[in-house]
Short mmCIF file of C-alpha atoms in Angstrom, two decimals:
data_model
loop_
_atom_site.label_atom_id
_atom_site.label_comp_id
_atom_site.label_asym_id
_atom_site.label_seq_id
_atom_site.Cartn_x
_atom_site.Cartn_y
_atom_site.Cartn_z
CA UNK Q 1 83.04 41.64 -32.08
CA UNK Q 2 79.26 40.85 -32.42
CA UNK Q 3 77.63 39.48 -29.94
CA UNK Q 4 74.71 36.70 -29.97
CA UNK Q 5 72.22 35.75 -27.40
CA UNK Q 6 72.18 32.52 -25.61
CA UNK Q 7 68.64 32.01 -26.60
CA UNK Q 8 66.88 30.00 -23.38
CA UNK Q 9 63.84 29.53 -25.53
CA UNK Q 10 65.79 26.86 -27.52
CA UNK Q 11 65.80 24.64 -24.40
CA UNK Q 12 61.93 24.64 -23.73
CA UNK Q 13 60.91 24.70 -27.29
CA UNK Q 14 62.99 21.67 -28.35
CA UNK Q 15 64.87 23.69 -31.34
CA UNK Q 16 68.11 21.50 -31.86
CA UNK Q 17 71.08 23.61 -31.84
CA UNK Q 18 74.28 24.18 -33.78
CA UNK Q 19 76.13 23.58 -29.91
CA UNK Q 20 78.56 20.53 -30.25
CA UNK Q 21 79.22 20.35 -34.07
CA UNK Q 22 82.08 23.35 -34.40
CA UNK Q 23 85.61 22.42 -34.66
CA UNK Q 24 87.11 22.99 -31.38
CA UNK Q 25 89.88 25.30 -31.14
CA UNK Q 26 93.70 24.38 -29.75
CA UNK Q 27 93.94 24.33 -26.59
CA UNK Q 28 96.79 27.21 -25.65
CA UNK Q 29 96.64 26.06 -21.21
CA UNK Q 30 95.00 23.60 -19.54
CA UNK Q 31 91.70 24.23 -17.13
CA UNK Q 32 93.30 26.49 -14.23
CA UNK Q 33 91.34 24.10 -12.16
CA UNK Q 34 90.13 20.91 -12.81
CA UNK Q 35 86.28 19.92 -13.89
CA UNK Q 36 86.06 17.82 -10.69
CA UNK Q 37 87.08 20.28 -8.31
CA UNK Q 38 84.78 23.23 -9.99
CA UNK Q 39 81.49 22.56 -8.31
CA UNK Q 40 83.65 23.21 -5.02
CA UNK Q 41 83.39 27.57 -5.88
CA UNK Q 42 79.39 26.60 -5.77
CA UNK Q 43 79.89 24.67 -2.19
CA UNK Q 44 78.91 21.57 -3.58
CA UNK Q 45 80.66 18.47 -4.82
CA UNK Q 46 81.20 16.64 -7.77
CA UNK Q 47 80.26 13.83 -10.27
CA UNK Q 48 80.32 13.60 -13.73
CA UNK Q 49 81.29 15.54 -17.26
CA UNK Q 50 79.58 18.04 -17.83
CA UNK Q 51 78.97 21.93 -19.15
CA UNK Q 52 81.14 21.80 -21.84
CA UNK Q 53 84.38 20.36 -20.28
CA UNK Q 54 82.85 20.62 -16.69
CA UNK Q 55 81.30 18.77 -14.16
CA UNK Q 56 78.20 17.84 -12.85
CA UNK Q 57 77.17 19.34 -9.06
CA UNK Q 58 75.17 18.36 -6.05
CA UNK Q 59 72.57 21.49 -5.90
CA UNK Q 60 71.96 20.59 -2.68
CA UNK Q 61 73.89 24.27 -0.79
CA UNK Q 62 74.54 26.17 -4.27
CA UNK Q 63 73.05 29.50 -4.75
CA UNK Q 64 72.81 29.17 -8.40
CA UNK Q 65 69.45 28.06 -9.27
CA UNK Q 66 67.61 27.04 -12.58
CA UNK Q 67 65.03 29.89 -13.83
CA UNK Q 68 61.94 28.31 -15.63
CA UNK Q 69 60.24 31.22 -17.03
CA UNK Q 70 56.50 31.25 -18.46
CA UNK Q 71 54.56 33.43 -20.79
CA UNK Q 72 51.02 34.75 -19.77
CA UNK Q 73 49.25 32.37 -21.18
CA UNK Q 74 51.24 29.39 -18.99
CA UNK Q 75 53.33 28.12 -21.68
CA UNK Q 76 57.22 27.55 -21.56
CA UNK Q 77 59.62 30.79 -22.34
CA UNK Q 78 62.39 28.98 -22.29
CA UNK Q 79 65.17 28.46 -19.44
CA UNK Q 80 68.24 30.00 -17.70
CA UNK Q 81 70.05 30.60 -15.25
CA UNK Q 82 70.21 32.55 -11.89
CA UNK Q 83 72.25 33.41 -8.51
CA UNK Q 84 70.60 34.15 -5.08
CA UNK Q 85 72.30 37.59 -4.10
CA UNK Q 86 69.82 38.62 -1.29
CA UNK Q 87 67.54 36.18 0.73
CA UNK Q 88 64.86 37.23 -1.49
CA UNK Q 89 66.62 38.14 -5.02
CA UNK Q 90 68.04 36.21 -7.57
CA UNK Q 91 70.26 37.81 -10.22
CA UNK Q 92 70.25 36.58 -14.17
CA UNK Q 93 69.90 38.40 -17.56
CA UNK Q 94 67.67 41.48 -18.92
CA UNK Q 95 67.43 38.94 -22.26
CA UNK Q 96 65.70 36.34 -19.98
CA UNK Q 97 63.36 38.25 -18.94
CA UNK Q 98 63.02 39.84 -22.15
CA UNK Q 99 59.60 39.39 -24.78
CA UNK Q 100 56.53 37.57 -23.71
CA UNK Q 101 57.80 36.20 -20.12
CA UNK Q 102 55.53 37.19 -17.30
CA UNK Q 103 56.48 34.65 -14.94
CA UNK Q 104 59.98 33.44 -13.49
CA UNK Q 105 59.77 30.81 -11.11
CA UNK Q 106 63.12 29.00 -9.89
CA UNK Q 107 64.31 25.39 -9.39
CA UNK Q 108 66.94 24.37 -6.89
CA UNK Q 109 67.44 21.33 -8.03
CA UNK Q 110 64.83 19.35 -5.56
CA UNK Q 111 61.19 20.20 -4.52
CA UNK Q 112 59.00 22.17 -5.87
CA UNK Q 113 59.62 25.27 -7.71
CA UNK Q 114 59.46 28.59 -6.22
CA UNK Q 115 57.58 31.14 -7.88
CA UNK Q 116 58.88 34.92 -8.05
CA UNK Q 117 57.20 37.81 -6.80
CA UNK Q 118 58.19 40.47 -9.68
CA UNK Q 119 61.14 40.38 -12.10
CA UNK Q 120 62.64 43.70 -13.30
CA UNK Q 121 65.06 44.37 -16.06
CA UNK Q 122 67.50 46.81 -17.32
CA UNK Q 123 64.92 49.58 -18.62
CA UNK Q 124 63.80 49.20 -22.67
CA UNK Q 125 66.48 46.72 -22.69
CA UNK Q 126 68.08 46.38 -26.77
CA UNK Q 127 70.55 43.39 -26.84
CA UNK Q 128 73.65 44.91 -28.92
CA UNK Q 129 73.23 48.42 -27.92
CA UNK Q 130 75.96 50.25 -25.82
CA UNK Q 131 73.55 51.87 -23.26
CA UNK Q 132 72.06 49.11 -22.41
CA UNK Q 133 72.84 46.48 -19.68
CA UNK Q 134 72.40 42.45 -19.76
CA UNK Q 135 71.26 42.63 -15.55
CA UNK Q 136 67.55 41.46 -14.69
CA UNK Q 137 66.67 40.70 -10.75
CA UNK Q 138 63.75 38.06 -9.65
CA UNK Q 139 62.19 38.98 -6.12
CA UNK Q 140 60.55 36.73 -4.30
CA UNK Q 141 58.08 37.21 -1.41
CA UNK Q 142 59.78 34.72 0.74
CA UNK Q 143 63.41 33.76 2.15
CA UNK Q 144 65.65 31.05 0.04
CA UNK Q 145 67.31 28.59 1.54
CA UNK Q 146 70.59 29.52 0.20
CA UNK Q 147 73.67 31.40 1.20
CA UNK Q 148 73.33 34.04 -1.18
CA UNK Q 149 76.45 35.20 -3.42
CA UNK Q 150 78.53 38.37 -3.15
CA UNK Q 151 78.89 40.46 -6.17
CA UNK Q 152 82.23 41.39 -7.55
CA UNK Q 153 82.62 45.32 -7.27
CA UNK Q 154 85.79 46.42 -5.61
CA UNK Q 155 88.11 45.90 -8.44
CA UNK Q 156 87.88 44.79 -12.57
CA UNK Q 157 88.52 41.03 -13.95
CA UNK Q 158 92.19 40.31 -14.89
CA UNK Q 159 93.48 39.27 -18.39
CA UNK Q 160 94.24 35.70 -17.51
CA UNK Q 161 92.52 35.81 -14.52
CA UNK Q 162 91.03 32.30 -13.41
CA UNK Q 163 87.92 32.03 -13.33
CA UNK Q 164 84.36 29.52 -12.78
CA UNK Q 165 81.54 29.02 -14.91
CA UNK Q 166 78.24 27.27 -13.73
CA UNK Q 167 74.65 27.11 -14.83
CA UNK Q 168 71.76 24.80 -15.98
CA UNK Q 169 71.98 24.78 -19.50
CA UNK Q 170 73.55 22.20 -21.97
CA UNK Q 171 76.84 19.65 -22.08
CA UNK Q 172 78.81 18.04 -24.30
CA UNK Q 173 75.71 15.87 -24.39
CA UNK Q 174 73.01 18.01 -24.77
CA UNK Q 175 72.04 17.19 -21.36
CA UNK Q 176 70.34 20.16 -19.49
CA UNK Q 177 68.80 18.92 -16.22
CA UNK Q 178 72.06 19.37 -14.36
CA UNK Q 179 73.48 22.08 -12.54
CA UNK Q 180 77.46 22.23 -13.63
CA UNK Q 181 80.26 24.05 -13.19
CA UNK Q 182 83.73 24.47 -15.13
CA UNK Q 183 86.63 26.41 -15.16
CA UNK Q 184 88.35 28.85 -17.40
CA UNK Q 185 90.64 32.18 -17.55
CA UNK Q 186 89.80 35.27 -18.49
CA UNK Q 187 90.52 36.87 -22.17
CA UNK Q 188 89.67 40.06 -22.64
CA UNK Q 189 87.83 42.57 -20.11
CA UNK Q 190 86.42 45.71 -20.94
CA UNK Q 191 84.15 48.01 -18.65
CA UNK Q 192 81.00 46.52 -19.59
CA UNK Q 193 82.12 43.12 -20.11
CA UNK Q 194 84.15 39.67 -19.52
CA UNK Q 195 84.95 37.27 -22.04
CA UNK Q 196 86.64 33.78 -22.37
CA UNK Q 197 86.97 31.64 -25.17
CA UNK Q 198 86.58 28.12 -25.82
CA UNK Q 199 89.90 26.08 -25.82
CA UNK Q 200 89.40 22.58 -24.14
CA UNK Q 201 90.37 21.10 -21.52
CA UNK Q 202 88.52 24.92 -20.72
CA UNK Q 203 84.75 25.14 -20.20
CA UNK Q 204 82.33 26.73 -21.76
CA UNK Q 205 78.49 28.00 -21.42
CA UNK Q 206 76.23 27.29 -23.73
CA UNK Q 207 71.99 27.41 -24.09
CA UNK Q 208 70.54 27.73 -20.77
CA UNK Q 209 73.39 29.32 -19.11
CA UNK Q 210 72.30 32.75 -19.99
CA UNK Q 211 72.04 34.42 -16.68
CA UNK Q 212 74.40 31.98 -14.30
CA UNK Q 213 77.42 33.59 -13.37
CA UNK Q 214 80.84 33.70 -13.77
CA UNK Q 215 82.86 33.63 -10.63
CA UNK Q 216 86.25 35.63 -9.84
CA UNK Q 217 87.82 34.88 -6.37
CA UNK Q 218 88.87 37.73 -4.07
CA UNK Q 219 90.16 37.72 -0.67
CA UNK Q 220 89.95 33.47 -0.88
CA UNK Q 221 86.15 34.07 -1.73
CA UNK Q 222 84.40 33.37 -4.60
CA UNK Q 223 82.04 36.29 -5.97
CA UNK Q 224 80.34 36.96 -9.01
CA UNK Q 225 82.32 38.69 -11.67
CA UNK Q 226 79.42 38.61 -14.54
CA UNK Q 227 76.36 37.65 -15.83
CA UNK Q 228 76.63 35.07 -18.44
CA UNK Q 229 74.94 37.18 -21.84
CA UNK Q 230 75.77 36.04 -24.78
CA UNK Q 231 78.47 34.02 -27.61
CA UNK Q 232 80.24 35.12 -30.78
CA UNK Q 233 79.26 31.81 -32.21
CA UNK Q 234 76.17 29.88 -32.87
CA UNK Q 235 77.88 26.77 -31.44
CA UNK Q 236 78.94 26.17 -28.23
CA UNK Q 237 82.02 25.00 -29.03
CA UNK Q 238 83.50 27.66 -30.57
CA UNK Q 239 84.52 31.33 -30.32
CA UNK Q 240 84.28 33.90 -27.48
CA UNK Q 241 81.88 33.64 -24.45
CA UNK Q 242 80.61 37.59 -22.83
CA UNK Q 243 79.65 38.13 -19.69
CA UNK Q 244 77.78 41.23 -18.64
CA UNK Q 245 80.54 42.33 -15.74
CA UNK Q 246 78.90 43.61 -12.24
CA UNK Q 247 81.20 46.38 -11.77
CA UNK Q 248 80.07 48.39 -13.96
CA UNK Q 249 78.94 51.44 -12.12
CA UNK Q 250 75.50 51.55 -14.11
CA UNK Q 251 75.00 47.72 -13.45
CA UNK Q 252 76.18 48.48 -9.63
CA UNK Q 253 73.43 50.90 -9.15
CA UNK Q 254 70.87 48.72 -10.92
CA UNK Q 255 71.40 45.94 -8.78
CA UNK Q 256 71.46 48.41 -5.92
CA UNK Q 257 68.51 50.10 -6.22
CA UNK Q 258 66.72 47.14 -6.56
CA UNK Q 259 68.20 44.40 -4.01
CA UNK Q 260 69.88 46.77 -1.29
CA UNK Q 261 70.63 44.18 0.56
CA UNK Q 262 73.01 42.79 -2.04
CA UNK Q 263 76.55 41.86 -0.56
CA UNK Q 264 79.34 43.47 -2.30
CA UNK Q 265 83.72 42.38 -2.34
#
């Protein structure tokens, strides 16, 4: 199935998009867990619809963070979304730090933002093509307050499989100031990737999201199964969600080599 990006730049820029206006498909189960209890795999509580059949969360403890990214020249490239893995390393997307960014800074959702050191992505990154890898890393030159996340790599996602979806990008609403979090179960999984479709009362990602995870629980934690990449659909609403999966062993060693002190389940 093709695969599109969740283009961030359509935040920042102000481009409406087609998210919201599908027809929504029937619903085949009901959220494995429900919107208000969501934000609680972030460590943070609830209050509010959100995502797209999620909920609104206090940002206050959650590792995943809002990346504001900027071009050379200062001006907006658009949003997504991140997780702290390492007290000094977030992990989103290669397509967010794709193009014409040159700067990532982060938001926690208070304060001031925190600018990154360096960003690095998967090498000549091509979104679509086989042998390459949806994984980028922001390092930053100080500690975040955070608990960071483990990443998923002892054992693949499970057809069916429950999982959590959070990031900062767009609701129901088109509201995108608000970290959320929803829930959802896994469709297919393949060795480079996770997907889930949209069939409310399930969540969905949508613009902004790119980059935030999706979260798989093992041994009563929750860890991070995939980075959100990309949608079959131009509207949120609709079709199959992909998520660039962790375990992969060439997305392993990326995020390796370049945050060694990366906690692994």
């Amino acid at each position: 199935m093709t695969r599109k990006v969740l283009l961030p730049c359509l935040l920042a820029l102000g481009v409406t998009t087609a998210c919201g206006k599908g027809s929504s498909p029937t619903p085949t189960a009901p959220a494995p867990i429900p919107a208000a209890e969501a934000c609680a795999a972030l460590g943070a509580t609830a209050g509010g619809l959100a995502i797209l059949n999620g909920a609104a969360c206090n940002p206050d403890r959650s590792p995943v963070v809002r990346v504001n990214l900027r071009t050379a020249d200062g001006f907006s490239a658009g949003i997504c979304s991140g997780t702290i893995i390492a007290a000094r390393a977030v992990l989103t997307a290669a397509h967010c730090l794709d193009g014409d960014v040159a700067l990532a800074r982060i938001w926690l959702g208070s304060g001031e933002e925190i600018v990154g050191q360096s960003f690095v992505l998967w090498p000549n990154f091509q979104f679509n093509n086989p042998g390459s890898f949806d994984v980028g890393v922001i390092r930053f030159s100080q500690d975040l307050p955070r608990t960071p996340m483990p990443i998923l790599t002892s054992r693949a996602g499970r057809v069916g499989e429950t999982a959590i979806l959070a990031g900062w990008g767009r609701d129901q609403n088109d509201v995108t100031t608000s970290l959320r979090a929803g829930s959802t179960t896994l469709s297919n999984v393949s060795a480079a990737f996770l997907e889930t479709i949209f069939a409310p009362p399930s969540s969905s990602v949508c613009s902004g999201d790119s980059g935030g995870p999706i979260l798989l629980s093992e041994g009563g934690v929750w860890t991070i199964g995939g980075i959100t990449s990309a949608t079959s659909s131009t509207a949120c609403n609709e079709g199959t969600n992909f998520y660039q999966a962790v375990r992969h062993q060439s997305v392993q060693d990326f995020i390796r080599q370049h945050v060694p002190a990366v906690v692994q389940k």
